[in-house]
XYZ file of C-alpha atoms in Angstrom:
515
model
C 122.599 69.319 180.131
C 123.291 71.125 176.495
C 124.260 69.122 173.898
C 127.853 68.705 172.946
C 128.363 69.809 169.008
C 130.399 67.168 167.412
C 133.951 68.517 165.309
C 133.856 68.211 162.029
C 137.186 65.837 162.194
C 135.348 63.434 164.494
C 132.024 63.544 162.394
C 133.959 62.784 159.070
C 135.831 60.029 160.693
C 132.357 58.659 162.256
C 131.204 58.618 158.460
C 134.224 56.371 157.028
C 133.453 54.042 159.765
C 129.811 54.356 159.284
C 129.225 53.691 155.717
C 132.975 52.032 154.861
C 136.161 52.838 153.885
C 135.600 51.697 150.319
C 132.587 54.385 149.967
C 134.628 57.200 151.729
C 138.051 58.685 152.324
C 138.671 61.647 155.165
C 141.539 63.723 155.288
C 140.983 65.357 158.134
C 138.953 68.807 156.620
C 137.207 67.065 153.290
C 135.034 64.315 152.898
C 135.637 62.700 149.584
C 133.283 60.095 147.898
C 135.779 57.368 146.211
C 132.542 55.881 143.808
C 131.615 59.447 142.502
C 134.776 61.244 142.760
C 133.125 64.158 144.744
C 133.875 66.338 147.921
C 131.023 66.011 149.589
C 129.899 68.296 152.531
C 130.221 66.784 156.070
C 128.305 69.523 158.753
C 125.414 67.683 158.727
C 124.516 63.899 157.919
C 121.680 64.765 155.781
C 124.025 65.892 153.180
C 125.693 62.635 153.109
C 122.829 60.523 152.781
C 121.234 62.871 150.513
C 124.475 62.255 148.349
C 123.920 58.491 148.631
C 120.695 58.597 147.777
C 121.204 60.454 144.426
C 120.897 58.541 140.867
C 124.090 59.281 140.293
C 125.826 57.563 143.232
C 123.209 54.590 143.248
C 124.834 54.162 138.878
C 128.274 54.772 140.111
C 127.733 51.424 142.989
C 126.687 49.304 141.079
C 128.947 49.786 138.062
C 131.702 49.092 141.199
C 129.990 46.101 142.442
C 129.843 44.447 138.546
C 133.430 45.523 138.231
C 135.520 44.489 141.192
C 138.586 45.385 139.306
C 137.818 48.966 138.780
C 140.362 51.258 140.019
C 139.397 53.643 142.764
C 140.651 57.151 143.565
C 142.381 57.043 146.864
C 143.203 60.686 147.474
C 140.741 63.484 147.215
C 142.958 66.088 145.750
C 143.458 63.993 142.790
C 141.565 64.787 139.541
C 140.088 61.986 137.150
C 142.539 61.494 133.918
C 139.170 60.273 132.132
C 137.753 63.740 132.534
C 140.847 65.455 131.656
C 141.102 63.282 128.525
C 137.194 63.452 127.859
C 138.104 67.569 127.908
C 141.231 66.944 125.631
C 139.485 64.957 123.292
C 136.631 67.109 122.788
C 138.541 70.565 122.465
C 141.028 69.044 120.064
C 138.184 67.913 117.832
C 137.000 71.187 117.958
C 133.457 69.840 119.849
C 131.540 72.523 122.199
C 131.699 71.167 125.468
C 128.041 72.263 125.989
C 127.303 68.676 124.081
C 128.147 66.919 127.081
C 124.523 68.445 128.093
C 123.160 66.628 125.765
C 121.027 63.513 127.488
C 121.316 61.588 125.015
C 124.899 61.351 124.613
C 125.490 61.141 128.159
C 123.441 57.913 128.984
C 125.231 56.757 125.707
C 128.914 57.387 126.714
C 127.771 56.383 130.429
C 126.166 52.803 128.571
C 129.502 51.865 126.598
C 131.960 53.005 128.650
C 130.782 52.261 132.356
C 131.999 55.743 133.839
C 130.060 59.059 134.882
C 130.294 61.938 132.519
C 131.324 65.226 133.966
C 129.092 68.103 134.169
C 129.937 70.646 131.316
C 130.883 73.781 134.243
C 133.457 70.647 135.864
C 135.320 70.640 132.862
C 135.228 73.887 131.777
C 136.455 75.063 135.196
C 139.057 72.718 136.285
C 140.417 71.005 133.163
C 140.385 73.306 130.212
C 143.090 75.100 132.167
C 145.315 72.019 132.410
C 145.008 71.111 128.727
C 146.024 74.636 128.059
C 148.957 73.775 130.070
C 149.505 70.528 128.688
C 149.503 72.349 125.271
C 151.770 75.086 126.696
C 154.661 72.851 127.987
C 154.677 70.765 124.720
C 155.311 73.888 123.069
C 158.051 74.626 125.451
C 159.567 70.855 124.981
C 159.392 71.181 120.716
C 161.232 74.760 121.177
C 163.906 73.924 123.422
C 167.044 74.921 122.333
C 165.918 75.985 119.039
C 166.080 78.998 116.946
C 162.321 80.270 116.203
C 160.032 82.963 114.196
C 157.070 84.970 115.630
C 154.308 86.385 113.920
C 151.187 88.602 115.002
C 148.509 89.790 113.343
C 145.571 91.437 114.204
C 141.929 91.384 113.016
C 137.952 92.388 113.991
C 136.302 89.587 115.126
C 131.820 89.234 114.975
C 131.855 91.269 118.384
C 133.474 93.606 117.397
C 136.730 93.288 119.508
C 140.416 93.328 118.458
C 142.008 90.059 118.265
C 145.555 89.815 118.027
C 146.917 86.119 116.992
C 150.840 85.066 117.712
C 152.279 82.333 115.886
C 155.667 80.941 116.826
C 158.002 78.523 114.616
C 160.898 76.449 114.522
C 163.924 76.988 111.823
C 165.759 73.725 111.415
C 168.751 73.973 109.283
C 167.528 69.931 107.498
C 163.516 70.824 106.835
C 160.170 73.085 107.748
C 160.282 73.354 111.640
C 156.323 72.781 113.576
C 154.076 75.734 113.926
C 152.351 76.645 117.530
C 149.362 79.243 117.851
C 150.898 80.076 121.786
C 148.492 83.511 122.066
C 145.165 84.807 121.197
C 144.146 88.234 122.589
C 142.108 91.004 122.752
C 143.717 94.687 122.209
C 141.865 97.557 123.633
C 143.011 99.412 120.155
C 145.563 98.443 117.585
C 148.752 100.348 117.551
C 152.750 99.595 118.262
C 152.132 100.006 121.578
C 149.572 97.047 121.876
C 151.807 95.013 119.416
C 154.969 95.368 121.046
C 153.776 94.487 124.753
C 152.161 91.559 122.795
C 155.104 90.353 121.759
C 157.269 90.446 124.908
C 154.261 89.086 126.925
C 154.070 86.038 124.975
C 157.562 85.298 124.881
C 157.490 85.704 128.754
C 154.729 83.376 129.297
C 156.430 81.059 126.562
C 160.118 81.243 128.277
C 158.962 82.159 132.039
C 161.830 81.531 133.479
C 163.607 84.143 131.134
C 162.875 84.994 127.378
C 166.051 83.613 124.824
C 166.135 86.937 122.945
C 168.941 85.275 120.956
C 166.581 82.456 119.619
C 164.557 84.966 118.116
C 165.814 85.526 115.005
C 162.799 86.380 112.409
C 159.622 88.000 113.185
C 157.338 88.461 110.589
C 153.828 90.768 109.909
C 151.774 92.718 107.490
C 152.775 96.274 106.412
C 150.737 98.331 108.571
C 152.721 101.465 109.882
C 151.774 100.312 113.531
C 153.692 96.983 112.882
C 156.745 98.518 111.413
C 156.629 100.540 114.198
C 156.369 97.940 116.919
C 158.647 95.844 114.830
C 161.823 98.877 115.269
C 161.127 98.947 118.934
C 160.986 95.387 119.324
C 164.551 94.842 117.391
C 166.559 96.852 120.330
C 166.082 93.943 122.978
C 166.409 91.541 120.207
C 169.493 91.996 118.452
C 169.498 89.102 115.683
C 166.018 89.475 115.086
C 165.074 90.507 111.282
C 161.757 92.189 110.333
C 160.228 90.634 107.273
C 156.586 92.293 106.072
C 154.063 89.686 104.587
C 154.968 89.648 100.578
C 151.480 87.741 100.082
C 149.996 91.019 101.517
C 151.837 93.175 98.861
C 151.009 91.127 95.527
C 147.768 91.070 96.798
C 147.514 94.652 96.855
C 148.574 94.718 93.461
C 145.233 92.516 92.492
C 142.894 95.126 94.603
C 144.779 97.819 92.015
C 143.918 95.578 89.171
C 140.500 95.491 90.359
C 140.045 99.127 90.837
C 141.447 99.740 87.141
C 139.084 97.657 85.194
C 135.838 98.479 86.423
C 133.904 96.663 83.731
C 135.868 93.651 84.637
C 134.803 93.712 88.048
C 131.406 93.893 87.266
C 131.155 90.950 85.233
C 132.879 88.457 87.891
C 130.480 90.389 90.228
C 127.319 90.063 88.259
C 128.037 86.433 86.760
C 128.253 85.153 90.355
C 125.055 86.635 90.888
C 123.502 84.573 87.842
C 124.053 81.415 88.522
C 124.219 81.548 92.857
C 121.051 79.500 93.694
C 120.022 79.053 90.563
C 119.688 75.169 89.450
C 118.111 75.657 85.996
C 120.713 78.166 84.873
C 123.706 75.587 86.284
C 122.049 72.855 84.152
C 121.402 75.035 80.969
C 125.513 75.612 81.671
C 126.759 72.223 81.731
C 124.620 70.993 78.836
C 125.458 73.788 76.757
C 129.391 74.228 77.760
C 130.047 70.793 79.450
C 134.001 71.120 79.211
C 133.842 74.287 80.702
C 133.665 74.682 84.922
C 131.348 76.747 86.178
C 132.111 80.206 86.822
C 133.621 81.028 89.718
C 132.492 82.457 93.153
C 135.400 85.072 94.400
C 136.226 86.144 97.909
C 137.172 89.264 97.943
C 139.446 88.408 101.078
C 141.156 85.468 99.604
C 144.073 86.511 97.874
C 144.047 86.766 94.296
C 141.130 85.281 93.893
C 139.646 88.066 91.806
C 142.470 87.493 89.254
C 141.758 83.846 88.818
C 138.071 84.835 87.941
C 139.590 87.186 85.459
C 142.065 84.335 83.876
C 138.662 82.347 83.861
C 136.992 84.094 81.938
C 139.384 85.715 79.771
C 140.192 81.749 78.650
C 136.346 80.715 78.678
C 134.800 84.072 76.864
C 133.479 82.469 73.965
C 131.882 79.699 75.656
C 130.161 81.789 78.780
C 128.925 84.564 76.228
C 127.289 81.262 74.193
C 125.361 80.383 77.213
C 124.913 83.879 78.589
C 122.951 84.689 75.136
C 120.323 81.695 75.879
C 119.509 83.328 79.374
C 116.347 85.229 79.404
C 117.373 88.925 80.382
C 113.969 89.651 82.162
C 114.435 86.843 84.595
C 116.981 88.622 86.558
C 118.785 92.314 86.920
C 122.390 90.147 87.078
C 121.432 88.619 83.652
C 121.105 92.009 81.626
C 123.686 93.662 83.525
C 126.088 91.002 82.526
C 124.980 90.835 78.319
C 125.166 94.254 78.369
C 129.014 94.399 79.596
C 129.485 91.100 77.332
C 128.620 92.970 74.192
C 130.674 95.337 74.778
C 134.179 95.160 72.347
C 136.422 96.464 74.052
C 136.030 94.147 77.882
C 138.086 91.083 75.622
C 140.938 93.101 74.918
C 140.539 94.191 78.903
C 140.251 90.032 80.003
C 143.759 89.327 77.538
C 145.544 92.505 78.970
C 145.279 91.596 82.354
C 145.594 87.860 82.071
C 149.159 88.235 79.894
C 150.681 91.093 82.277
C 149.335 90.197 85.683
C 148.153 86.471 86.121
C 151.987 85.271 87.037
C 150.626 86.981 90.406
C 147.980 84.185 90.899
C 151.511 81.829 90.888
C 153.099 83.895 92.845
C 150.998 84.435 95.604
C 150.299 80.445 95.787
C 154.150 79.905 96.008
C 154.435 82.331 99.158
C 150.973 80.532 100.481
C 153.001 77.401 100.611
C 154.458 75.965 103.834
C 157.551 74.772 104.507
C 158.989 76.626 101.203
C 162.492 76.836 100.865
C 163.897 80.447 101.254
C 165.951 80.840 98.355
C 162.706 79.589 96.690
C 160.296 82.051 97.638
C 162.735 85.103 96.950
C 162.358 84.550 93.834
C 159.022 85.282 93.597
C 160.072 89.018 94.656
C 162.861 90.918 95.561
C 163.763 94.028 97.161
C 161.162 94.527 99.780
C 162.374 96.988 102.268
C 163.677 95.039 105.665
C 163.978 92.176 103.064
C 167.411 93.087 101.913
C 168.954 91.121 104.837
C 167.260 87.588 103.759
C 168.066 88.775 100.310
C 171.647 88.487 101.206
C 171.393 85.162 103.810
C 169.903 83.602 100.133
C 172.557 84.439 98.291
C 174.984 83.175 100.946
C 173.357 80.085 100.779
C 173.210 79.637 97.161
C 177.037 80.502 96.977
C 176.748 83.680 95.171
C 178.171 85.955 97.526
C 180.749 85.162 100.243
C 181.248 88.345 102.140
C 178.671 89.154 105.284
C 178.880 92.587 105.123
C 175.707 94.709 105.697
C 174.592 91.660 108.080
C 174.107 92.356 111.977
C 177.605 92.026 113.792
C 175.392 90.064 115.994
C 174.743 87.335 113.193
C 176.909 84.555 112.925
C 177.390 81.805 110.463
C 175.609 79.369 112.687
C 172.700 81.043 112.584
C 172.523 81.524 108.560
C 171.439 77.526 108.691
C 168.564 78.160 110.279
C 167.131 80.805 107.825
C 166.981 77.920 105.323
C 163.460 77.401 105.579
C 162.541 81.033 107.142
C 158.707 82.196 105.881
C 158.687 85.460 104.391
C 154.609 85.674 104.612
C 152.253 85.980 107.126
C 149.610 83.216 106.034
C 149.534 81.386 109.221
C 148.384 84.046 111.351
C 145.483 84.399 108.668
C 145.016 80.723 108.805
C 144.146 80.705 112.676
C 142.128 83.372 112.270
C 139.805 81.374 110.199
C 139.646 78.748 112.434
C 139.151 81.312 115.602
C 136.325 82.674 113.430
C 134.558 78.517 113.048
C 135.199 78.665 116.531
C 133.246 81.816 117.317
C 130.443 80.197 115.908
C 126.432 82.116 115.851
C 125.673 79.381 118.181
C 128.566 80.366 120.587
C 129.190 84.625 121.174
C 128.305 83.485 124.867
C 131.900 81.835 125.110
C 134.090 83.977 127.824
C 137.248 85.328 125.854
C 139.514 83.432 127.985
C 138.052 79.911 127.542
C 138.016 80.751 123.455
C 141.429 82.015 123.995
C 142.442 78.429 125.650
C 140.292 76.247 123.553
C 141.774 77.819 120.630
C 145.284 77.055 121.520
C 144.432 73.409 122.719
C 142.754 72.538 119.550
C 146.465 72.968 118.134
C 145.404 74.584 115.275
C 148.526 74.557 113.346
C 149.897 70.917 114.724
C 147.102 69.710 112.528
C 149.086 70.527 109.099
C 150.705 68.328 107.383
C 154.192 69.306 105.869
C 155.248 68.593 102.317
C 158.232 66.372 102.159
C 161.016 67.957 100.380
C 163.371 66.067 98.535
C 167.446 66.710 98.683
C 167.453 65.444 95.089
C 168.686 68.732 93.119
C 167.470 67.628 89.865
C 163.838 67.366 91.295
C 163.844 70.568 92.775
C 165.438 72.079 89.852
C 162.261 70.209 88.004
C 159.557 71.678 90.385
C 161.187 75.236 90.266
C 161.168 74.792 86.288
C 157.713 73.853 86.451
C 156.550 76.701 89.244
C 157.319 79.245 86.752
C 156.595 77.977 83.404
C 154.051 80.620 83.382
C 156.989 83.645 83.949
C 159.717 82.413 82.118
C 159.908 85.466 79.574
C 159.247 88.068 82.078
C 161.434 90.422 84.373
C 159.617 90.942 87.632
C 160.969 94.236 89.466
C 159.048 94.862 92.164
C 159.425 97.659 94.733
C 157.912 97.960 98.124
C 157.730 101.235 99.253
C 157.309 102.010 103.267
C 155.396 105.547 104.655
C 154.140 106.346 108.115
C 150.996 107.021 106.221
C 150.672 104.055 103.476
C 152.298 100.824 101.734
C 152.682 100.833 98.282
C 153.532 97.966 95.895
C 154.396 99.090 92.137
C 155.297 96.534 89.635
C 156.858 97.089 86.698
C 157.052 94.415 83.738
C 158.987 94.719 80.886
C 159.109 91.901 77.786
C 162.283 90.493 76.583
């Protein structure tokens, strides 16, 4: 007589009673190990004892028979909230999950805290996702019923792909609102067509249920022709919504110009960083020879303004530098004559004084716009007249009591919204900010990380949640203190600055004129 095959609903019930209830739980279709928190495969009994038979099980049972008290999971669909906080933990410290691999930390995590570790591919597979979500609801929660900014950007990461960043923010009418990173993607090419499905793509995912076109009333970028561009279209489903281009961007234009004028300027910051990078004997001829002078320093070409502080530095430490540049032996490097020939030179003094009296208010400037949280009618005054700025040009002045009519505003614009453009951003510095920290992320050690795990690591990590905002005091003589003190440097100067918009270019010119 042939043999009768056993269901699999009879042979997973013939396993609870078998080996115990407190070892398995059956729910009809999965077999579910309570000690191990596994599904374990129930066709054929040698995969259950194999199962029991593993290290890891054998650990697990006898951590449960030292600790009666140890709570079990009851239900097999139910995921462990010490992995999902183990994956929290680790992606908001900005740790690789691929340590988890590491032996060595797993017996010691396993020794002091008396629970298996998850394999790397278990939490990358089931539980990144959820503390995307987790991150993604928050978000929702802190921007309920709140007016907010957006800003994109878009830059080239190490493999070569186009990332596009979206920041989101709160306005609050009584201080800075809380920044989110919400999206991280990668554009097939960068144009307004990219930018502006973007745009409404994130604000679906970040309102699914519908997008609150009247909470967005700012959105602010770089002056790129694509972004203008994609900035118009955007404004015709978003009626309140006011275009702002990144002033930080534009002063820091002016600096590249500055750089491009004074070539023998730029070869001295280039060649004196040159002299004394890796050099120990040179630093220590330097500090014994100049100690209350700093170093020189190193400029990043991509960090704005930083050119034009190496050009203050030197233009306020020339007699010093060319007393130690004289003791340096010129056949011990190429930077080293390079840099006493274009130090002998009489006329590069008069270049260093020129540019440090007209242009290094910009280095102020720029660091005032850099600033978070910075009060609106503070930050105009850095610049004015930007075109599409004309509109928080007049909000200011409506705050400050200087005008009272709202003409030329949006008949969509109301007085209650005015509050909320107290503390509105008029630069684009955050987007740059997460793209520094998207760039630590993509470490050497890490171009095998799948976009869409960076894209959900990097918005877990809450890049921007991390900052901590200045306190602003409502005292008016403070403020009128710190303002006073902001631009000590400026007082005797009349900044009129232009920015000029083309399909083709963005142009800054500044003039300055003496009283």
């Amino acid at each position: 007589m042939p043999k009768v095959k056993t269901s699999v609903t009879v042979r997973g019930k013939n396993y609870v009673t078998e080996f115990g209830e407190h070892i398995f739980a059956f729910d009809g279709s999965v077999l579910f190990c309570k000690i191990c928190e596994v599904k374990i495969k129930c066709e054929k009994r040698f995969s259950v004892t194999q199962h029991l038979s593993t290290e890891k099980h054998i650990r697990a049972s006898n951590r449960q028979n030292k600790n009666a008290t140890q709570q079990l999971i009851t239900t097999p669909t139910r995921k462990s909230d010490f992995f999902k906080d183990l994956c929290e933990a680790f992606l908001k410290s900005n740790i690789p999950l691929e340590k988890l691999g590491n032996p060595h930390l797993r017996l010691f995590l396993e020794k002091y805290i008396n629970k298996d570790i998850p394999s790397v591919s278990t939490l990358r597979k089931t539980y990144v996702n959820d503390c995307y979500e987790d991150t993604m609801n928050e978000i929702r929660n802190q921007i309920l019923n709140k007016k907010i900014w957006v800003s994109i950007d878009e830059t080239t990461d190490t493999e070569g792909r186009y990332v596009a960043n979206v920041i989101i923010g709160t306005l609050l009418t009584d201080g800075p609102g809380k920044k989110f990173l919400i999206a991280s993607e990668v554009l097939e090419k960068a144009n307004h067509t990219t930018i502006s499905k973007l745009f409404d793509r994130t604000l679906f995912t970040l309102w699914p249920n519908g997008i609150n076109h009247d909470d967005v009333i700012l959105f602010v970028t770089d002056a790129a022709p694509y972004m203008v561009k994609a900035a118009k279209s955007i404004q015709v489903f978003y009626s309140k919504m006011i275009h702002i281009t990144c002033l930080a961007h534009g002063l820091h234009r002016v600096c590249e110009k500055n750089r491009a004028e004074f070539p023998k300027v730029d070869e001295l910051i280039l060649n004196m960083k040159k002299v004394f990078l890796k050099a120990p004997a040179r630093v220590e001829l330097f500090r014994r020879e100049a100690p209350e002078t700093p170093l020189p320093l190193s400029p990043i070409i991509t960090r704005w303004g930083t050119w034009l502080k190496d050009a203050m530095y030197y233009c306020e430490n020339f007699k010093a530098i060319k007393k130690v540049v004289h003791l340096l032996d010129a056949d011990d490097a190429l930077a080293i004559r390079k840099v006493k020939k274009i130090m002998s030179e009489t006329d590069l003094e008069s270049y260093l004084a020129f540019i440090y009296t007209n242009y290094g208010f910009l280095t102020t400037a720029i660091t005032c716009l850099e600033t978070q949280g910075t009060l609106l009618t503070d930050a105009i005054k850095t610049v004015e007249n930007n075109l599409g700025f004309k509109i928080l040009t007049k909000i200011s002045k409506v705050m400050l009591g200087e005008e009272i009519s709202m003409d030329n505003l949006s008949e969509d614009i109301s007085c209650d919204d005015l509050l909320y453009f107290k503390y509105a951003p008029i630069s684009s510095v955050d987007v740059e900010r997460s793209f520094s920290v998207y760039k630590n992320m993509l470490a050497d050690n890490r171009r095998s990380f799948k976009f869409e795990n960076l894209s959900k690591s990097l918005i877990a990590y809450g890049i921007l949640a991390k900052i901590n905002w200045t306190v602003y005091t409502n005292n008016k003589q403070t403020n009128i203190k710190l303002r006073e003190a902001k631009w000590k440097s400026c007082e005797n100067q009349i900044i009129m600055t232009k920015f000029v918009h083309s399909t083709s270019e963005f142009r800054m010119t500044i003039s300055i004129y003496r009283i």
